[in-house]
CSV table of C-alpha atoms and ligand atoms in Angstrom, one decimal:
chain,number,residue,atom,x,y,z
F,1,MET,CA,106.3,123.3,88.2
F,2,GLU,CA,108.1,122.8,84.9
F,3,ASP,CA,109.7,120.9,84.1
F,4,CYS,CA,108.2,118.4,87.2
F,5,LEU,CA,106.7,114.7,85.9
F,6,PHE,CA,104.1,114.1,88.7
F,7,CYS,CA,102.9,118.0,87.9
F,8,LYS,CA,103.0,117.3,84.4
F,9,ILE,CA,100.7,114.0,85.7
F,10,VAL,CA,98.5,116.2,87.5
F,11,ASN,CA,98.3,118.6,84.8
F,12,LYS,CA,97.3,115.7,82.2
F,13,GLU,CA,99.9,116.8,79.7
F,14,ILE,CA,101.4,112.7,80.5
F,15,PRO,CA,99.0,110.0,80.8
F,16,SER,CA,98.5,108.3,84.2
F,17,ASP,CA,96.9,105.0,85.2
F,18,ASN,CA,94.9,106.1,87.6
F,19,LEU,CA,93.4,104.9,91.0
F,20,TYR,CA,91.9,107.9,93.0
F,21,GLU,CA,91.7,111.7,93.0
F,22,ASP,CA,90.4,114.7,94.8
F,23,GLU,CA,91.1,118.3,94.7
F,24,GLU,CA,94.2,118.6,96.3
F,25,VAL,CA,95.5,114.0,96.2
F,26,LEU,CA,96.3,111.7,93.5
F,27,ALA,CA,97.4,108.6,93.1
F,28,PHE,CA,98.4,106.6,90.0
F,29,ARG,CA,100.2,103.2,89.5
F,30,ASP,CA,104.0,103.5,89.3
F,31,ILE,CA,105.1,102.6,85.2
F,32,SER,CA,107.7,100.9,87.1
F,33,PRO,CA,105.7,98.5,89.7
F,34,GLN,CA,108.4,97.0,92.6
F,35,ALA,CA,105.0,94.5,94.2
F,36,PRO,CA,101.9,93.4,93.1
F,37,SER,CA,100.3,96.5,93.5
F,38,HIS,CA,102.2,99.1,93.2
F,39,ILE,CA,100.6,102.6,93.8
F,40,VAL,CA,102.0,106.6,94.1
F,41,ILE,CA,100.3,109.0,95.9
F,42,ILE,CA,100.6,113.0,95.6
F,43,PRO,CA,100.1,115.9,96.3
F,44,LYS,CA,98.5,118.1,92.8
F,45,GLN,CA,100.9,120.6,94.9
F,46,HIS,CA,104.8,120.8,94.1
F,47,ILE,CA,105.6,120.0,97.6
F,48,ARG,CA,110.1,118.7,96.9
F,49,SER,CA,109.8,116.5,99.6
F,50,THR,CA,108.7,115.1,102.9
F,51,ALA,CA,111.6,118.1,104.1
F,52,GLU,CA,109.6,120.9,103.0
F,53,ILE,CA,106.4,119.3,104.7
F,54,ASP,CA,106.0,121.9,108.0
F,55,GLY,CA,103.1,123.0,109.8
F,56,SER,CA,101.5,124.9,107.5
F,57,ASN,CA,100.9,121.9,104.9
F,58,GLN,CA,100.8,118.9,107.3
F,59,LEU,CA,96.6,118.0,106.3
F,60,LEU,CA,98.3,117.3,103.1
F,61,ALA,CA,99.9,114.5,104.7
F,62,GLY,CA,97.9,113.5,106.3
F,63,LYS,CA,95.5,113.0,103.2
F,64,ILE,CA,97.9,111.7,101.4
F,65,ILE,CA,98.0,108.2,104.1
F,66,ALA,CA,93.9,108.7,103.8
F,67,ALA,CA,94.1,107.6,100.7
F,68,ALA,CA,96.4,105.5,100.6
F,69,SER,CA,93.8,103.3,103.5
F,70,GLU,CA,91.4,103.7,100.7
F,71,ILE,CA,93.1,102.4,97.9
F,72,ALA,CA,94.5,98.9,99.9
F,73,LYS,CA,90.9,98.5,101.0
F,74,LYS,CA,89.4,98.8,97.2
F,75,LEU,CA,92.8,96.7,96.2
F,76,SER,CA,91.9,94.0,99.0
F,77,LEU,CA,95.8,94.2,100.0
F,78,GLU,CA,96.1,92.5,103.6
F,79,GLY,CA,99.1,94.7,104.6
F,80,TYR,CA,101.0,97.0,103.1
F,81,ARG,CA,104.1,99.5,103.3
F,82,LEU,CA,103.9,103.3,103.1
F,83,VAL,CA,107.5,104.5,101.4
F,84,PHE,CA,108.4,108.4,101.4
F,85,ASN,CA,111.8,108.6,99.5
F,86,CYS,CA,113.2,111.9,101.3
F,87,ASN,CA,116.5,113.2,99.1
F,88,GLU,CA,118.8,111.1,96.7
F,89,ILE,CA,120.7,109.4,99.2
F,90,ALA,CA,116.7,108.2,100.2
F,91,GLY,CA,116.5,107.1,97.0
F,92,GLN,CA,113.7,109.7,95.7
F,93,THR,CA,114.1,110.2,92.5
F,94,VAL,CA,111.4,112.6,91.2
F,95,PHE,CA,111.5,115.5,93.2
F,96,HIS,CA,107.5,115.6,94.0
F,97,LEU,CA,106.9,114.6,97.2
F,98,HIS,CA,105.3,111.0,96.9
F,99,CYS,CA,104.6,107.9,99.0
F,100,HIS,CA,104.6,104.8,97.0
F,101,LEU,CA,102.2,102.4,98.2
F,102,LEU,CA,103.5,99.0,97.8
F,103,GLY,CA,101.3,95.0,98.0
F,104,GLY,CA,100.7,92.1,97.4
F,105,ARG,CA,103.8,90.3,98.7
F,106,ARG,CA,105.4,89.6,102.1
F,107,PHE,CA,107.8,91.8,102.8
F,108,GLY,CA,111.8,92.3,104.3
F,109,TRP,CA,112.9,94.3,107.4
F,110,PRO,CA,115.3,96.0,107.6
F,111,PRO,CA,114.9,97.2,103.9
F,112,GLY,CA,118.0,97.6,101.5
E,1,LIG,P1,111.4,107.9,93.7
E,1,LIG,O1,111.9,106.9,93.2
E,1,LIG,O2,111.4,109.3,93.3
E,1,LIG,O3,111.2,107.4,95.1
E,1,LIG,O4,109.8,107.7,93.2
E,1,LIG,C1,109.7,108.2,92.2
E,1,LIG,C2,108.8,106.7,90.8
E,1,LIG,O5,108.4,106.8,90.1
E,1,LIG,C3,109.5,105.8,91.0
E,1,LIG,O6,108.9,104.7,91.4
E,1,LIG,C4,109.7,105.6,89.0
E,1,LIG,O7,108.6,104.4,89.0
E,1,LIG,C5,108.2,106.3,88.7
E,1,LIG,N1,107.9,106.7,87.7
E,1,LIG,C6,108.4,107.6,86.6
E,1,LIG,N2,108.0,108.3,85.7
E,1,LIG,C7,106.9,108.2,85.5
E,1,LIG,C8,106.2,107.5,85.0
E,1,LIG,O8,106.1,108.5,83.9
E,1,LIG,N3,105.0,107.5,85.8
E,1,LIG,C9,104.3,107.4,87.2
E,1,LIG,N4,103.3,106.2,86.7
E,1,LIG,N5,105.4,106.3,87.2
E,1,LIG,C10,107.2,106.9,87.2
E,2,LIG,ZN1,105.6,118.5,90.9
């Protein structure tokens, strides 16, 4: 999709530090890390947010989580947090579905 930052990363118009890639999913380091390990996992297909996940594309959500699990093992993370921000009120700033994989420090609950 034109003017989508993460589509530009998928198309290699913007450089990224990739940790995982397959036909449908790409994962790269976040440019502004909020934890010692902060990786963003996206579908290559443009989907605006989790609000657009339905029966037609739900397998992708599983693939994103499987990629997160694989990356966490590769990075030897003791534990980690997965976050999908959906819509501006929840903190979403890039409107291409993505999962944050955060690890390497302790996290509090409830989140702020
Ligand atoms: P959101 O706030 O939408 O849940 O997450 C978007 C994330 O994308 C943010 O954590 C932000 O730091 C990251 N980000 C924004 N621009 C870039 C970029 O050009 N490259 C990379 N690697 N991450 C980016
Ligand atoms: Zn996009």
